[in-house]
mmCIF file of C-alpha atoms in Angstrom:
data_model
loop_
_atom_site.group_PDB
_atom_site.id
_atom_site.type_symbol
_atom_site.label_atom_id
_atom_site.label_comp_id
_atom_site.label_asym_id
_atom_site.label_seq_id
_atom_site.Cartn_x
_atom_site.Cartn_y
_atom_site.Cartn_z
ATOM 1 C CA ALA G 1 -41.797 -123.243 -202.887
ATOM 2 C CA GLN G 2 -37.960 -123.174 -202.775
ATOM 3 C CA LYS G 3 -36.388 -120.758 -200.473
ATOM 4 C CA ILE G 4 -32.754 -119.914 -198.995
ATOM 5 C CA THR G 5 -32.120 -118.302 -195.431
ATOM 6 C CA GLN G 6 -29.592 -116.706 -194.047
ATOM 7 C CA THR G 7 -30.216 -115.633 -190.714
ATOM 8 C CA GLN G 8 -26.908 -113.357 -190.213
ATOM 9 C CA PRO G 9 -26.952 -110.185 -191.539
ATOM 10 C CA GLY G 10 -23.662 -109.624 -190.344
ATOM 11 C CA MET G 11 -20.812 -111.582 -188.724
ATOM 12 C CA PHE G 12 -17.200 -110.497 -186.952
ATOM 13 C CA VAL G 13 -14.266 -112.807 -186.663
ATOM 14 C CA GLN G 14 -10.796 -112.324 -185.069
ATOM 15 C CA GLU G 15 -8.233 -112.778 -187.697
ATOM 16 C CA LYS G 16 -6.812 -116.707 -187.561
ATOM 17 C CA GLU G 17 -10.329 -118.162 -186.029
ATOM 18 C CA ALA G 18 -12.999 -120.135 -187.413
ATOM 19 C CA VAL G 19 -16.448 -118.682 -188.409
ATOM 20 C CA THR G 20 -19.615 -120.384 -189.485
ATOM 21 C CA LEU G 21 -22.027 -118.633 -191.500
ATOM 22 C CA ASP G 22 -25.615 -120.211 -191.517
ATOM 23 C CA CYS G 23 -27.960 -121.205 -194.311
ATOM 24 C CA THR G 24 -31.091 -123.223 -194.523
ATOM 25 C CA TYR G 25 -33.043 -124.229 -197.324
ATOM 26 C CA ASP G 26 -36.261 -125.446 -198.359
ATOM 27 C CA THR G 27 -37.180 -127.698 -201.159
ATOM 28 C CA SER G 28 -39.549 -130.628 -202.049
ATOM 29 C CA ASP G 29 -37.119 -131.451 -204.966
ATOM 30 C CA PRO G 30 -34.885 -134.915 -204.183
ATOM 31 C CA SER G 31 -32.115 -133.480 -206.065
ATOM 32 C CA TYR G 32 -30.627 -130.273 -205.629
ATOM 33 C CA GLY G 33 -27.230 -128.375 -205.177
ATOM 34 C CA LEU G 34 -26.084 -126.043 -202.697
ATOM 35 C CA PHE G 35 -23.309 -123.411 -203.421
ATOM 36 C CA TRP G 36 -21.602 -120.863 -201.557
ATOM 37 C CA TYR G 37 -20.272 -117.564 -203.265
ATOM 38 C CA LYS G 38 -18.211 -114.644 -201.754
ATOM 39 C CA GLN G 39 -18.844 -110.951 -203.076
ATOM 40 C CA PRO G 40 -15.858 -108.627 -202.145
ATOM 41 C CA SER G 41 -16.441 -104.910 -202.139
ATOM 42 C CA SER G 42 -15.275 -104.759 -205.815
ATOM 43 C CA GLY G 43 -18.782 -106.403 -206.559
ATOM 44 C CA GLU G 44 -17.371 -109.866 -208.329
ATOM 45 C CA MET G 45 -19.048 -113.229 -207.229
ATOM 46 C CA ILE G 46 -16.620 -115.549 -206.418
ATOM 47 C CA PHE G 47 -17.921 -119.503 -206.388
ATOM 48 C CA LEU G 48 -16.359 -120.898 -203.137
ATOM 49 C CA ILE G 49 -18.001 -124.427 -202.735
ATOM 50 C CA TYR G 50 -20.468 -126.888 -203.824
ATOM 51 C CA GLN G 51 -22.780 -129.577 -202.027
ATOM 52 C CA GLY G 52 -24.766 -132.217 -204.017
ATOM 53 C CA SER G 53 -28.214 -133.556 -202.101
ATOM 54 C CA TYR G 54 -26.703 -137.112 -202.740
ATOM 55 C CA ASP G 55 -22.926 -136.537 -201.556
ATOM 56 C CA GLN G 56 -22.498 -138.474 -198.677
ATOM 57 C CA GLN G 57 -19.658 -136.550 -197.530
ATOM 58 C CA ASN G 58 -19.592 -132.737 -196.607
ATOM 59 C CA ALA G 59 -17.685 -130.886 -199.316
ATOM 60 C CA THR G 60 -14.327 -129.198 -198.670
ATOM 61 C CA GLU G 61 -12.551 -126.899 -200.774
ATOM 62 C CA GLY G 62 -9.117 -125.509 -198.716
ATOM 63 C CA ARG G 63 -10.130 -123.570 -196.063
ATOM 64 C CA TYR G 64 -13.648 -123.533 -196.585
ATOM 65 C CA SER G 65 -15.862 -126.706 -195.644
ATOM 66 C CA LEU G 66 -19.605 -126.692 -195.850
ATOM 67 C CA ASN G 67 -21.569 -128.917 -192.812
ATOM 68 C CA PHE G 68 -24.055 -130.408 -194.433
ATOM 69 C CA GLN G 69 -27.369 -131.572 -192.249
ATOM 70 C CA LYS G 70 -29.860 -132.785 -194.969
ATOM 71 C CA ALA G 71 -32.428 -133.601 -192.318
ATOM 72 C CA ARG G 72 -32.041 -130.142 -190.619
ATOM 73 C CA LYS G 73 -31.935 -128.668 -194.171
ATOM 74 C CA SER G 74 -28.884 -126.739 -193.747
ATOM 75 C CA ALA G 75 -25.719 -125.987 -195.291
ATOM 76 C CA ASN G 76 -23.591 -123.998 -193.144
ATOM 77 C CA LEU G 77 -20.194 -122.655 -194.574
ATOM 78 C CA VAL G 78 -17.104 -123.186 -192.185
ATOM 79 C CA ILE G 79 -14.195 -120.629 -192.865
ATOM 80 C CA SER G 80 -11.328 -121.685 -190.829
ATOM 81 C CA ALA G 81 -8.085 -119.755 -190.162
ATOM 82 C CA SER G 82 -9.926 -116.464 -191.113
ATOM 83 C CA GLN G 83 -7.703 -113.955 -193.017
ATOM 84 C CA LEU G 84 -8.423 -110.454 -193.517
ATOM 85 C CA GLY G 85 -9.365 -110.665 -196.834
ATOM 86 C CA ASP G 86 -11.935 -113.131 -196.154
ATOM 87 C CA SER G 87 -14.157 -109.761 -195.281
ATOM 88 C CA ALA G 88 -16.783 -109.734 -197.608
ATOM 89 C CA MET G 89 -20.551 -110.877 -198.566
ATOM 90 C CA TYR G 90 -21.191 -114.654 -198.452
ATOM 91 C CA PHE G 91 -24.333 -115.911 -200.430
ATOM 92 C CA CYS G 92 -25.898 -119.160 -200.095
ATOM 93 C CA ALA G 93 -27.645 -120.361 -203.301
ATOM 94 C CA MET G 94 -29.588 -123.661 -204.325
ATOM 95 C CA ARG G 95 -30.260 -125.197 -207.683
ATOM 96 C CA GLY G 96 -32.988 -127.356 -207.882
ATOM 97 C CA GLY G 97 -35.239 -129.212 -210.437
ATOM 98 C CA ALA G 98 -34.425 -130.508 -213.852
ATOM 99 C CA GLY G 99 -34.052 -129.912 -217.143
ATOM 100 C CA ASN G 100 -32.769 -126.358 -218.568
ATOM 101 C CA ASN G 101 -34.287 -124.183 -216.180
ATOM 102 C CA ARG G 102 -32.185 -124.973 -213.179
ATOM 103 C CA LYS G 103 -31.601 -121.419 -211.919
ATOM 104 C CA LEU G 104 -30.233 -120.573 -208.914
ATOM 105 C CA ILE G 105 -32.151 -119.700 -205.519
ATOM 106 C CA TRP G 106 -30.215 -116.618 -203.438
ATOM 107 C CA GLY G 107 -30.116 -115.931 -199.935
ATOM 108 C CA LEU G 108 -29.904 -112.328 -198.526
ATOM 109 C CA GLY G 109 -26.266 -112.665 -197.676
ATOM 110 C CA THR G 110 -24.000 -112.479 -194.572
ATOM 111 C CA SER G 111 -21.651 -109.694 -194.606
ATOM 112 C CA LEU G 112 -18.185 -110.974 -192.698
ATOM 113 C CA ALA G 113 -15.346 -108.587 -191.331
ATOM 114 C CA VAL G 114 -12.405 -110.157 -190.118
ATOM 115 C CA ASN G 115 -10.557 -107.756 -187.397
ATOM 116 C CA PRO G 116 -7.101 -108.010 -186.987
ATOM 117 C CA GLU X 1 -9.013 -119.935 -219.204
ATOM 118 C CA ALA X 2 -10.277 -116.370 -219.743
ATOM 119 C CA GLY X 3 -13.172 -115.482 -217.088
ATOM 120 C CA VAL X 4 -16.518 -113.678 -217.925
ATOM 121 C CA ALA X 5 -15.962 -110.481 -219.363
ATOM 122 C CA GLN X 6 -18.379 -107.402 -218.867
ATOM 123 C CA SER X 7 -18.218 -103.794 -219.960
ATOM 124 C CA PRO X 8 -18.596 -101.164 -218.751
ATOM 125 C CA ARG X 9 -17.660 -101.618 -215.215
ATOM 126 C CA TYR X 10 -19.211 -98.173 -214.018
ATOM 127 C CA LYS X 11 -22.071 -96.186 -215.950
ATOM 128 C CA ILE X 12 -23.856 -92.686 -214.747
ATOM 129 C CA ILE X 13 -26.737 -91.991 -216.828
ATOM 130 C CA GLU X 14 -29.745 -89.784 -216.098
ATOM 131 C CA LYS X 15 -33.509 -91.172 -215.913
ATOM 132 C CA ARG X 16 -35.031 -91.631 -219.330
ATOM 133 C CA GLN X 17 -31.765 -91.873 -221.092
ATOM 134 C CA SER X 18 -30.674 -95.667 -222.327
ATOM 135 C CA VAL X 19 -27.911 -97.609 -221.790
ATOM 136 C CA ALA X 20 -26.370 -101.177 -222.752
ATOM 137 C CA PHE X 21 -24.251 -103.559 -220.886
ATOM 138 C CA TRP X 22 -21.843 -106.148 -222.847
ATOM 139 C CA CYS X 23 -21.020 -109.698 -221.759
ATOM 140 C CA ASN X 24 -18.597 -112.351 -223.249
ATOM 141 C CA PRO X 25 -19.084 -115.544 -221.333
ATOM 142 C CA ILE X 26 -16.329 -118.151 -220.613
ATOM 143 C CA SER X 27 -15.644 -120.187 -223.847
ATOM 144 C CA GLY X 28 -17.624 -123.301 -224.365
ATOM 145 C CA HIS X 29 -20.219 -122.427 -221.806
ATOM 146 C CA ALA X 30 -23.871 -122.777 -223.320
ATOM 147 C CA THR X 31 -25.828 -120.965 -220.452
ATOM 148 C CA LEU X 32 -25.603 -117.156 -219.843
ATOM 149 C CA TYR X 33 -27.367 -115.255 -217.163
ATOM 150 C CA TRP X 34 -28.068 -111.697 -216.401
ATOM 151 C CA TYR X 35 -28.625 -110.696 -212.802
ATOM 152 C CA GLN X 36 -29.759 -107.326 -211.155
ATOM 153 C CA GLN X 37 -28.121 -107.038 -207.836
ATOM 154 C CA ILE X 38 -29.874 -103.776 -205.755
ATOM 155 C CA LEU X 39 -27.407 -102.685 -202.818
ATOM 156 C CA GLY X 40 -27.999 -105.422 -199.883
ATOM 157 C CA GLN X 41 -29.498 -107.557 -201.637
ATOM 158 C CA GLY X 42 -28.946 -110.856 -203.218
ATOM 159 C CA PRO X 43 -29.087 -111.117 -207.134
ATOM 160 C CA LYS X 44 -32.264 -111.235 -209.020
ATOM 161 C CA LEU X 45 -32.216 -113.224 -212.085
ATOM 162 C CA LEU X 46 -33.443 -111.292 -215.185
ATOM 163 C CA ILE X 47 -33.029 -113.504 -217.927
ATOM 164 C CA GLN X 48 -31.413 -116.781 -219.036
ATOM 165 C CA PHE X 49 -30.085 -117.897 -222.099
ATOM 166 C CA GLN X 50 -29.276 -121.649 -223.426
ATOM 167 C CA ASN X 51 -27.187 -120.919 -226.378
ATOM 168 C CA ASN X 52 -29.341 -118.079 -228.058
ATOM 169 C CA GLY X 53 -32.532 -119.351 -226.815
ATOM 170 C CA VAL X 54 -34.301 -117.544 -223.818
ATOM 171 C CA VAL X 55 -34.935 -120.118 -221.062
ATOM 172 C CA ASP X 56 -36.416 -117.838 -218.510
ATOM 173 C CA ASP X 57 -37.017 -114.091 -218.509
ATOM 174 C CA SER X 58 -39.779 -114.042 -216.166
ATOM 175 C CA GLN X 59 -38.432 -111.590 -213.963
ATOM 176 C CA LEU X 60 -37.232 -109.067 -216.908
ATOM 177 C CA PRO X 61 -39.329 -105.721 -216.799
ATOM 178 C CA LYS X 62 -39.904 -106.325 -220.532
ATOM 179 C CA ASP X 63 -41.339 -102.839 -220.991
ATOM 180 C CA ARG X 64 -37.861 -101.235 -220.581
ATOM 181 C CA PHE X 65 -35.161 -104.061 -220.583
ATOM 182 C CA SER X 66 -34.287 -106.086 -223.322
ATOM 183 C CA ALA X 67 -31.459 -108.915 -223.895
ATOM 184 C CA GLU X 68 -30.231 -110.697 -226.794
ATOM 185 C CA ARG X 69 -27.445 -113.294 -227.252
ATOM 186 C CA LEU X 70 -26.937 -113.409 -231.059
ATOM 187 C CA LYS X 71 -24.858 -116.547 -232.343
ATOM 188 C CA GLY X 72 -25.013 -117.838 -228.945
ATOM 189 C CA VAL X 73 -21.866 -116.254 -227.372
ATOM 190 C CA ASP X 74 -21.737 -112.861 -226.202
ATOM 191 C CA SER X 75 -24.775 -111.072 -224.873
ATOM 192 C CA THR X 76 -26.210 -107.332 -224.610
ATOM 193 C CA LEU X 77 -28.656 -106.114 -221.786
ATOM 194 C CA LYS X 78 -30.215 -102.680 -222.558
ATOM 195 C CA ILE X 79 -32.352 -100.474 -220.666
ATOM 196 C CA GLN X 80 -34.644 -97.937 -222.345
ATOM 197 C CA PRO X 81 -35.571 -95.790 -220.797
ATOM 198 C CA ALA X 82 -33.791 -95.969 -217.497
ATOM 199 C CA LYS X 83 -35.581 -95.352 -214.048
ATOM 200 C CA LEU X 84 -34.040 -94.464 -210.520
ATOM 201 C CA GLU X 85 -34.842 -97.739 -209.541
ATOM 202 C CA ASP X 86 -32.717 -99.249 -211.996
ATOM 203 C CA SER X 87 -29.429 -98.371 -210.131
ATOM 204 C CA ALA X 88 -27.886 -101.632 -209.215
ATOM 205 C CA VAL X 89 -25.230 -103.779 -210.219
ATOM 206 C CA TYR X 90 -25.671 -105.565 -213.518
ATOM 207 C CA LEU X 91 -23.913 -109.203 -213.255
ATOM 208 C CA CYS X 92 -23.472 -111.610 -216.097
ATOM 209 C CA ALA X 93 -22.534 -115.095 -215.477
ATOM 210 C CA SER X 94 -22.370 -118.159 -217.616
ATOM 211 C CA SER X 95 -22.214 -122.063 -216.940
ATOM 212 C CA LEU X 96 -21.558 -125.474 -218.600
ATOM 213 C CA MET X 97 -25.423 -126.529 -218.077
ATOM 214 C CA ILE X 98 -23.918 -130.183 -217.448
ATOM 215 C CA GLY X 99 -22.937 -131.465 -214.025
ATOM 216 C CA ARG X 100 -23.226 -129.542 -210.949
ATOM 217 C CA ASN X 101 -23.655 -126.172 -213.039
ATOM 218 C CA GLU X 102 -21.688 -123.720 -210.980
ATOM 219 C CA GLN X 103 -22.112 -120.517 -212.423
ATOM 220 C CA PHE X 104 -19.173 -118.102 -213.042
ATOM 221 C CA PHE X 105 -19.541 -114.506 -212.774
ATOM 222 C CA GLY X 106 -18.136 -111.262 -214.375
ATOM 223 C CA PRO X 107 -16.959 -108.301 -212.420
ATOM 224 C CA GLY X 108 -20.311 -106.481 -213.001
ATOM 225 C CA THR X 109 -21.275 -103.199 -214.165
ATOM 226 C CA ARG X 110 -22.174 -100.590 -211.371
ATOM 227 C CA LEU X 111 -25.182 -98.426 -212.558
ATOM 228 C CA THR X 112 -26.234 -95.222 -211.075
ATOM 229 C CA VAL X 113 -29.163 -93.625 -212.360
ATOM 230 C CA LEU X 114 -29.461 -89.843 -211.567
#
């Protein structure tokens, strides 16, 4: 069965420092995609970054990078130079399978607090 | 490009009442999703549409929840009658269904059932 595990319910980081949010996944599909979303207190889910299972390089989007270790089935999100506005819930999700029913499997999320 | 629109943003009802939520996806997005997110949890997929057809409604409580996507564009999710445990944020998302298929979310509707 497909599963996403986020083991850190809450994290703290000092402003301007880097932080890593952990995500491990389980799937038997050879082709899959991994996503990170940010959910501020306003409630909207914001797409941050994507990593495909066949991508050779780790994905990067501005201050966000994904540390993809396929053999260990981990897809950790690294946020560099943290800002106060990064305080939010962060969800890791995986899309697997083929065809029309390519729904996302979600982790329970990690709450990040950035301290001034 | 306009994002996913949802209304209302907030709704408070009493148990056993009915409620409806509306979603308009990003133009051109064939796939539309409704999620339920209970406080402290990740989103739970309720129903997935591809154009105006249902792809997955395995986690939709069909005795009280219904959804439709007439004409394959906007969608309505209804709860009738509501229970206390339906208090949650209802998120609508849409995607192109090609390529990496990332989902884009609306602002959500926060439902409180008293």
